[in-house]
Short mmCIF file of C-alpha atoms and ligand atoms in Angstrom, two decimals:
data_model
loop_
_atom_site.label_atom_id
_atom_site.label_comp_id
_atom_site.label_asym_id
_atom_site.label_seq_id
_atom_site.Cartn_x
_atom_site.Cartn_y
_atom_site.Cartn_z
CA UNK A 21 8.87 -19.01 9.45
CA UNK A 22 11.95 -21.02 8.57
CA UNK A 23 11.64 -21.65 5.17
CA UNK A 24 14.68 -24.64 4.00
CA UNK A 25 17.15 -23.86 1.34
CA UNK A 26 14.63 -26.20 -1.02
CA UNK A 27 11.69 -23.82 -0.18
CA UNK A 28 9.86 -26.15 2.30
CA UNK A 29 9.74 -25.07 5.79
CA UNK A 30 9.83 -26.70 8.92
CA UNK A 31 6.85 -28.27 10.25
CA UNK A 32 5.04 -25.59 12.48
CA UNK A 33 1.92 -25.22 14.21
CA UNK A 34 0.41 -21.76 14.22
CA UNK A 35 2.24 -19.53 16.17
CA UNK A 36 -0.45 -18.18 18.67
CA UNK A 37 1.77 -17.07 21.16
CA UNK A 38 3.38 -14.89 17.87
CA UNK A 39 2.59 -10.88 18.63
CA UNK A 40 0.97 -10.91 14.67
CA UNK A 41 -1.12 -14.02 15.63
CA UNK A 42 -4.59 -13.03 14.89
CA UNK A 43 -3.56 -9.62 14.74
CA UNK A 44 -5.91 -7.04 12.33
CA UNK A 45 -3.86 -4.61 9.71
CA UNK A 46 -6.23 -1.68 9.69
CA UNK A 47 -4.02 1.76 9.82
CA UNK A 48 -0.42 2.35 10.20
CA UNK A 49 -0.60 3.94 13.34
CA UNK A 50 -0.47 0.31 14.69
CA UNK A 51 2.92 -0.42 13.93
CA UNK A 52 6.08 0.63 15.49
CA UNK A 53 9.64 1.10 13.88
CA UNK A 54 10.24 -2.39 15.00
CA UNK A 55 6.53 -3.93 13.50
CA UNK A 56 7.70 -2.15 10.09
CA UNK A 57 11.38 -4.17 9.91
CA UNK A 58 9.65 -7.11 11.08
CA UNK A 59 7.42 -7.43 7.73
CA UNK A 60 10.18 -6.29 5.78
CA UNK A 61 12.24 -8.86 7.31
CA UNK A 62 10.00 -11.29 6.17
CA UNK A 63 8.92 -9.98 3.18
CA UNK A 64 12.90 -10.14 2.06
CA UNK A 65 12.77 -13.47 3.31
CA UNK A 66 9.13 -13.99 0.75
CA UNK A 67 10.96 -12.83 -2.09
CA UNK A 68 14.35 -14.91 -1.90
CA UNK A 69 11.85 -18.02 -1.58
CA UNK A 70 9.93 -17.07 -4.70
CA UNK A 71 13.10 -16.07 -7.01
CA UNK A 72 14.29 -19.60 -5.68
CA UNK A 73 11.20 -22.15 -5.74
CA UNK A 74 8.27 -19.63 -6.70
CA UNK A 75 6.26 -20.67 -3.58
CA UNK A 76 5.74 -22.98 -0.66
CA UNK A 77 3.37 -24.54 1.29
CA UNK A 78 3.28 -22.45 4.53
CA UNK A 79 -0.16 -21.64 4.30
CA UNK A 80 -1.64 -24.43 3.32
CA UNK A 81 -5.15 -25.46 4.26
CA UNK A 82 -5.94 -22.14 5.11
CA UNK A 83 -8.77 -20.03 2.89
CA UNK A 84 -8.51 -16.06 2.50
CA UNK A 85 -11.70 -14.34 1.76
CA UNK A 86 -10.95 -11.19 -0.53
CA UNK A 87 -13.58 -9.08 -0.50
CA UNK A 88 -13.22 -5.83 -2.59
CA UNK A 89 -16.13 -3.43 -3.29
CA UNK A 90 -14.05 -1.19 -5.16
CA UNK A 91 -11.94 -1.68 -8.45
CA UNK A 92 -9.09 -3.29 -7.47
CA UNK A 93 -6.02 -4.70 -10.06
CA UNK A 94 -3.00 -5.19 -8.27
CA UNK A 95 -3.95 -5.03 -4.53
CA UNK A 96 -6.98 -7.36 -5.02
CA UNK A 97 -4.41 -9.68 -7.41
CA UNK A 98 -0.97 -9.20 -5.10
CA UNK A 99 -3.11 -10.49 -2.23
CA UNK A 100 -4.18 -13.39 -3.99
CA UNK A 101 -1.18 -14.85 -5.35
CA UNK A 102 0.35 -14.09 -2.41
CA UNK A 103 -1.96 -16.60 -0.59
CA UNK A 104 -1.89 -18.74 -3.43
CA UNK A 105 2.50 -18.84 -3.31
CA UNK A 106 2.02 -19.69 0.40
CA UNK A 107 0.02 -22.84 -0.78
CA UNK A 108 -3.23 -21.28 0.56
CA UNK A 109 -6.58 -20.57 -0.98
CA UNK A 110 -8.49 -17.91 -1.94
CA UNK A 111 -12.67 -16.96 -1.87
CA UNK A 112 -12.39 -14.04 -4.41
CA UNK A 113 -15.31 -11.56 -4.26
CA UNK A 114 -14.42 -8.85 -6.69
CA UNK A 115 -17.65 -7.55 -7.14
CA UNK A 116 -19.89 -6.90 -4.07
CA UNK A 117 -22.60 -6.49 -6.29
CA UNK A 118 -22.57 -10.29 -6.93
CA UNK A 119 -22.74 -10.91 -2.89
CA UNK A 120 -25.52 -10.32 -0.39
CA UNK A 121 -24.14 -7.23 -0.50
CA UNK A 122 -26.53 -5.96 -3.09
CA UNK A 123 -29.19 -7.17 -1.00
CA UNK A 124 -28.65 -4.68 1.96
CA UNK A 125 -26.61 -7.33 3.92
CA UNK A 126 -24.44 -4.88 6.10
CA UNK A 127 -20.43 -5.24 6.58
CA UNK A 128 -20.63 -6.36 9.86
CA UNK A 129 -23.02 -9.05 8.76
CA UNK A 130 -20.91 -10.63 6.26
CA UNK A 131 -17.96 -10.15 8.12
CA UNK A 132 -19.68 -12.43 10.33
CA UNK A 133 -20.31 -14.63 7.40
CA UNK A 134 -17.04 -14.89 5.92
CA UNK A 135 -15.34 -15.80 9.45
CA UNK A 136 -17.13 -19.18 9.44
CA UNK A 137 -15.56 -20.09 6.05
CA UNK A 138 -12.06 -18.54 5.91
CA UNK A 139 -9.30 -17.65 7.73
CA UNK A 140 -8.58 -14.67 7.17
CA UNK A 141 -9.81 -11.56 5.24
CA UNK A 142 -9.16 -8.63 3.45
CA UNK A 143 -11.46 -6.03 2.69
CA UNK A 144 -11.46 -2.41 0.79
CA UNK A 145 -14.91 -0.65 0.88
CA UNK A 146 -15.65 3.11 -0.23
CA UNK A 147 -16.47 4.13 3.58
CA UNK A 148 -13.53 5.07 5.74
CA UNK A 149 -13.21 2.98 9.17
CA UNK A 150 -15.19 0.31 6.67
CA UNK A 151 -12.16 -2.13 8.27
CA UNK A 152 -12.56 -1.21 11.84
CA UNK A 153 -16.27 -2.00 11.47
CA UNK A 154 -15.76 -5.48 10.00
CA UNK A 155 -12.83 -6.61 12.04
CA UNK A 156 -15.17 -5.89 15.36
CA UNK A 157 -17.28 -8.93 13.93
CA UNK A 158 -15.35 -11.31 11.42
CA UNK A 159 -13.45 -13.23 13.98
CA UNK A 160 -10.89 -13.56 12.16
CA UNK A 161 -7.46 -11.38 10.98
CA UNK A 162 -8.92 -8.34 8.62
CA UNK A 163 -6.55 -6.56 6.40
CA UNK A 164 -7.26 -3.09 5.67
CA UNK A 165 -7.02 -2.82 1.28
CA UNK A 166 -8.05 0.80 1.38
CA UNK A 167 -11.39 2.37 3.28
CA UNK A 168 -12.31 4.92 0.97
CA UNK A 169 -10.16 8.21 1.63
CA UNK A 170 -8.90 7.12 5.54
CA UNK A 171 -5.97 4.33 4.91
CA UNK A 172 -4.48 1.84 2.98
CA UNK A 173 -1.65 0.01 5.22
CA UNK A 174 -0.44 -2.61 3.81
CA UNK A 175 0.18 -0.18 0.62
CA UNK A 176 2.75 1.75 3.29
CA UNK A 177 4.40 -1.01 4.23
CA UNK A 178 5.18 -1.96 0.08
CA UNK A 179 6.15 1.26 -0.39
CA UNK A 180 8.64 1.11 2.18
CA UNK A 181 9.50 -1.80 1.63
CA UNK A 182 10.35 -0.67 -1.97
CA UNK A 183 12.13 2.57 -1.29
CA UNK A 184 14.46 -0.02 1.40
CA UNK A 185 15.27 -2.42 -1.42
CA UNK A 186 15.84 0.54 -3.98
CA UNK A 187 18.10 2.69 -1.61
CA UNK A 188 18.81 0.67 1.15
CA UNK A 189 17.40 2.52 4.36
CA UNK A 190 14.73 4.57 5.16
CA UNK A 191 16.10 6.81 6.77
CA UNK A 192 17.44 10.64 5.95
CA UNK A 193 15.41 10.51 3.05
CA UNK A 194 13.54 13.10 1.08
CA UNK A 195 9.91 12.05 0.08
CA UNK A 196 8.27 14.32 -2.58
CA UNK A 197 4.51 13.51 -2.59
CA UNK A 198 2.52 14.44 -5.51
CA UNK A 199 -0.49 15.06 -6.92
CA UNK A 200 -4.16 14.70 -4.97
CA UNK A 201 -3.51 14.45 -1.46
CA UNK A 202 -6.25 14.98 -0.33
CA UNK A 203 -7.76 11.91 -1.55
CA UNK A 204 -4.99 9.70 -1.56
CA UNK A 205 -5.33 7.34 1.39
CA UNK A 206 -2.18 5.60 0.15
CA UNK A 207 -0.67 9.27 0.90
CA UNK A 208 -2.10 9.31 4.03
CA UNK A 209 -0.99 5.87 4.91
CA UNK A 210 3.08 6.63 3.60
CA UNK A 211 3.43 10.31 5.66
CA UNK A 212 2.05 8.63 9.02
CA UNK A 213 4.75 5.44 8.33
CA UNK A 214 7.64 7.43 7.33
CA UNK A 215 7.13 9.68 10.74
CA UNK A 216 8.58 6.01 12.25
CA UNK A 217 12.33 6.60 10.82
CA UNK A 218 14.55 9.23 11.62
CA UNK A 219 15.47 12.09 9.60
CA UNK A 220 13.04 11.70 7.00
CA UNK A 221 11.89 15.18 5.04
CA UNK A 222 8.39 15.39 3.68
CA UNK A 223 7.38 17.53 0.52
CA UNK A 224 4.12 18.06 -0.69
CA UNK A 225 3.30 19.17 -3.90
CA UNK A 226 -0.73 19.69 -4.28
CA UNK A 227 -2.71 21.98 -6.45
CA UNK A 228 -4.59 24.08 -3.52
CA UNK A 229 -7.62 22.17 -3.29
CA UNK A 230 -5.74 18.80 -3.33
CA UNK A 231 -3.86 19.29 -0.12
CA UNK A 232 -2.60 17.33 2.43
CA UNK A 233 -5.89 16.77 5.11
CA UNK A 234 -4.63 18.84 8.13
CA UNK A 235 -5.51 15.41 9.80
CA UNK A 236 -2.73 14.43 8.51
CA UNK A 237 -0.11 17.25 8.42
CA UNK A 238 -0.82 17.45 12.22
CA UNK A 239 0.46 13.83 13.18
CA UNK A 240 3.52 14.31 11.03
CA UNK A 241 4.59 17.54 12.76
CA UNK A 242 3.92 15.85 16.46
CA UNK A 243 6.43 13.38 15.15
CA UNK A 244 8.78 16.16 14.34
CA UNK A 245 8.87 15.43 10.84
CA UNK A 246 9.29 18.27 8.68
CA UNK A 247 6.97 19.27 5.72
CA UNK A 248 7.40 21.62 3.02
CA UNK A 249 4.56 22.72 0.35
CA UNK A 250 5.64 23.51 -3.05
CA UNK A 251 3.56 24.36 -6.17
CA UNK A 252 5.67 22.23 -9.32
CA UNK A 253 7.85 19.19 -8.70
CA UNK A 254 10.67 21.24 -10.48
CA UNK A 255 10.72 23.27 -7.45
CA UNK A 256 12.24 19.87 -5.20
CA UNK A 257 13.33 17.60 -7.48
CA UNK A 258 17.23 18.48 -7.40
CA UNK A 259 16.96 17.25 -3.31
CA UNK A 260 14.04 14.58 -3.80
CA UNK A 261 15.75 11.07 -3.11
CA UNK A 262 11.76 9.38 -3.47
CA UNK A 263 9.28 11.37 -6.38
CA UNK A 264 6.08 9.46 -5.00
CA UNK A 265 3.18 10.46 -7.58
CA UNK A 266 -0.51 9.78 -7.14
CA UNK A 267 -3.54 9.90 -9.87
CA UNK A 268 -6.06 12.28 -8.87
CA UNK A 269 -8.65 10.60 -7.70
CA UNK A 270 -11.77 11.01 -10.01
CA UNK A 271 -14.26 8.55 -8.02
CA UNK A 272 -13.70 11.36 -5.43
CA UNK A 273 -14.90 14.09 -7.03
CA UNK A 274 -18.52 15.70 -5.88
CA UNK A 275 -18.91 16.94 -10.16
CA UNK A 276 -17.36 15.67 -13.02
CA UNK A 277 -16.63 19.53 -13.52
CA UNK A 278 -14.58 19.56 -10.18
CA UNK A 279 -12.25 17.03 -11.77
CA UNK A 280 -11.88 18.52 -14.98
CA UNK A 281 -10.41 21.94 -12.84
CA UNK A 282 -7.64 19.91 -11.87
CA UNK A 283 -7.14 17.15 -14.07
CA UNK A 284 -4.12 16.36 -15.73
CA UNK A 285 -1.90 19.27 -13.37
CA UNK A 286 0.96 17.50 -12.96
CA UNK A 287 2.65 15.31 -15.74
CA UNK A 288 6.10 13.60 -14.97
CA UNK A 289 8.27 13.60 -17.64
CA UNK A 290 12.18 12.60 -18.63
CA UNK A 291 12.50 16.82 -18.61
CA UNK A 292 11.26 16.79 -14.74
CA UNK A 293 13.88 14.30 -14.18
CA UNK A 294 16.58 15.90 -15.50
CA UNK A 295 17.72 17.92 -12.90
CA UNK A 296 17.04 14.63 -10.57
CA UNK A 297 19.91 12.74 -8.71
CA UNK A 298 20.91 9.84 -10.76
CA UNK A 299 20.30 7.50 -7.17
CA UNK A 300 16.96 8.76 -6.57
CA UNK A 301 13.23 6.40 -7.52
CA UNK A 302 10.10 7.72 -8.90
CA UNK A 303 7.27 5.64 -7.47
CA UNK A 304 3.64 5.64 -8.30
CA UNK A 305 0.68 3.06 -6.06
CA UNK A 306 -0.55 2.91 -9.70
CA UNK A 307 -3.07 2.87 -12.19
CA UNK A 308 -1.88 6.18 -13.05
CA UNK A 309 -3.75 7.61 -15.49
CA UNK A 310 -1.20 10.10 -17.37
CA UNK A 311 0.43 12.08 -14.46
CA UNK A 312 3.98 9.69 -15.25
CA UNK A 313 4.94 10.09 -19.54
CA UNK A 314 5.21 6.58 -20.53
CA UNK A 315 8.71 7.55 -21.80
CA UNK A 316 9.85 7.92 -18.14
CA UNK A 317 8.95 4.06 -17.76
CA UNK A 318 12.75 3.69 -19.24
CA UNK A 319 14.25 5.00 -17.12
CA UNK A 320 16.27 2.89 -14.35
CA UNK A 321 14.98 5.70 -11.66
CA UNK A 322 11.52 4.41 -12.57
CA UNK A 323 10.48 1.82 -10.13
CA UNK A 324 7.05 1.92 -9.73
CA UNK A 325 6.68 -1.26 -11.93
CA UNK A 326 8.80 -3.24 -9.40
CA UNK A 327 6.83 -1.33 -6.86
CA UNK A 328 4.16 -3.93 -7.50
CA UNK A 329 6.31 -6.77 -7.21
CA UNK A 330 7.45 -5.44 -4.15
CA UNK A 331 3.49 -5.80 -3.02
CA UNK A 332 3.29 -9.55 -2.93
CA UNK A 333 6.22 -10.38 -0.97
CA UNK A 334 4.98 -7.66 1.79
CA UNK A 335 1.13 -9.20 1.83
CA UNK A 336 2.58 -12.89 1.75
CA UNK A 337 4.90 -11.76 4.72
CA UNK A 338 1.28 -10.24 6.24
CA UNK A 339 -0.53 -13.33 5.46
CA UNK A 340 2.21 -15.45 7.45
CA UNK A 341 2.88 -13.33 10.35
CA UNK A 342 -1.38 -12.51 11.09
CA UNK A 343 -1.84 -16.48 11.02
CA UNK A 344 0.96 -17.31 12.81
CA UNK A 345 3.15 -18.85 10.06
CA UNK A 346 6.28 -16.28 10.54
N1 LIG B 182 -4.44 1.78 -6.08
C1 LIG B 182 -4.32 2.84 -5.10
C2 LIG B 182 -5.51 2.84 -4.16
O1 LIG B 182 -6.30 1.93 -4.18
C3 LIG B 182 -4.09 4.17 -5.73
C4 LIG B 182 -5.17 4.70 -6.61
O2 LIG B 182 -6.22 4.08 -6.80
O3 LIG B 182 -4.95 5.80 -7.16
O4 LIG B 182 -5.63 3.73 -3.36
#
């Protein structure tokens, strides 16, 4: 990228012969160890600029369609000012319902579409392989922002990123993953990423009908990574250097009687972290909806705040590397 110690950058043409250039984000079993310090490498490199000269013009003249049929706050919003910090611009379509969408239009359709206008896209849609389908048509780079319960990639890559900046490596460490994992495709995204690093420990902590999709626990053992199931997070904490907890996913749910069952089963609070190591992070994709007590959000160990910060420098290093910028 070469960005200048006054937070221009050098005059470049798109890298096309870059191995990113053009390249879709759609599930993390794309990237290898080396892919996943790449970003990170340049997402370091994103935030330095930012604390320095809050943005550049990398990315200017290009346009990023942001297509979310799903509520979205801080992916939706981390992927636009992270276009808009690299001097780009952004088509902002928050609710399908105001697109042809609503018409019947199908994804592949206005995938189609939104190739002849920007440059680039990202896209989260309730159906899983919702990506896959429109990155076969766009024509352009398509980011994966979560398809339904399958993936959500370039949430993996910010939550390493996070747990590198925190505690400085990735691996040896304990992960703790709680709450619907079934559901989660941020979940699904983080166990298949962390398989990449060596010596990393995976617990689960799940009420019964919230586990881990055997999908899932399958890849992670062919990688040799070892997973444990536990009932309570008291029950790992002492040896947990990463408490990663997830909302139960409600939109999931087949009754609103199903949800009710399991509701509210796991609450973090400054008790659970008591018997916690004073260098370990709680982290949370967020919105959480009660599962972390709002009197944990004192504590330093809490960094699921910065978590989010975290987010836009990895999508503006995804932005730069996919269109040939980095
Ligand atoms: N924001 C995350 C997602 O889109 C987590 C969540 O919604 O619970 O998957």
């Amino acid at each position: 990228m070469r960005i200048t110690s006054d937070g221009g950058h050098l005059p470049l043409g798109d890298n096309k012969g870059s191995a990113w250039y053009g390249r879709h984000i759609l599930k993390v079993g794309q990237f290898t160890r080396g892919d996943v310090d790449c970003v990170h490498g340049v997402a370091a490199e994103m935030q330095e600029m930012v604390k320095r000269t809050g943005g550049c013009d990398l990315l200017k003249g290009k346009i990023l369609a942001n297509m979310f049929y799903e509520p979205s706050t801080r992916t939706s919003c981390s992927f636009m000012a992270a276009m808009q910090r690299l001097g780009g611009q952004v088509i902002p379509i928050n609710e399908a319902k105001s697109s042809s969408v609503a018409k019947g239009e199908s994804i592949a359709d206005t995938a189609i579409t939104l190739g002849c206008y920007a440059d680039v896209m990202v896209i989260r849609n309730p159906e899983v392989g919702s990506a896959d389908e429109a990155a076969a048509s766009a024509g352009i780079p398509v980011l994966n922002a979560g398809d339904g319960v399958g993936e959500h990639p370039t949430q993996a890559l910010l939550d390493t990123f996070t747990m590198r900046q925190e505690l400085g490596r990735l691996d040896g460490l304990t992960v703790t993953l709680v709450g619907d994992l079934k559901n989660g495709r941020t979940v699904h995204s983080l166990a298949r990423l962390l398989t990449r690093f060596d010596g990393v420990k995976l617990n689960y902590v799940a009420p019964e009908s919230l586990r881990m999709p055997q999908e899932v626990v399958d890849e992670v053992a062919a990688a040799g990574v070892p997973q444990n199931t536990f009932e309570q997070p008291d029950q790992v904490i002492a040896g947990t250097d990463v408490l990663y907890v997830t909302r139960i996913q409600k939109e999931r749910f087949a009754t609103p009687e199903e949800y009710e069952q399991v509701k509210g089963v796991f609450v973090i609070s400054p008790e659970t972290l008591e018997g916690a190591k004073d260098d370990m992070i709680v982290m949370h994709p967020l919105p959480r909806v009660n599962e972390i007590a709002i009197e944990v959000d004192a504590d330093p160990r809490a960094a699921y705040f910065r978590q989010m910060e975290y987010g836009m420098y990895v999508r503006m290093a995804l932005l730069a590397l996919v269109l040939g910028k980095a």
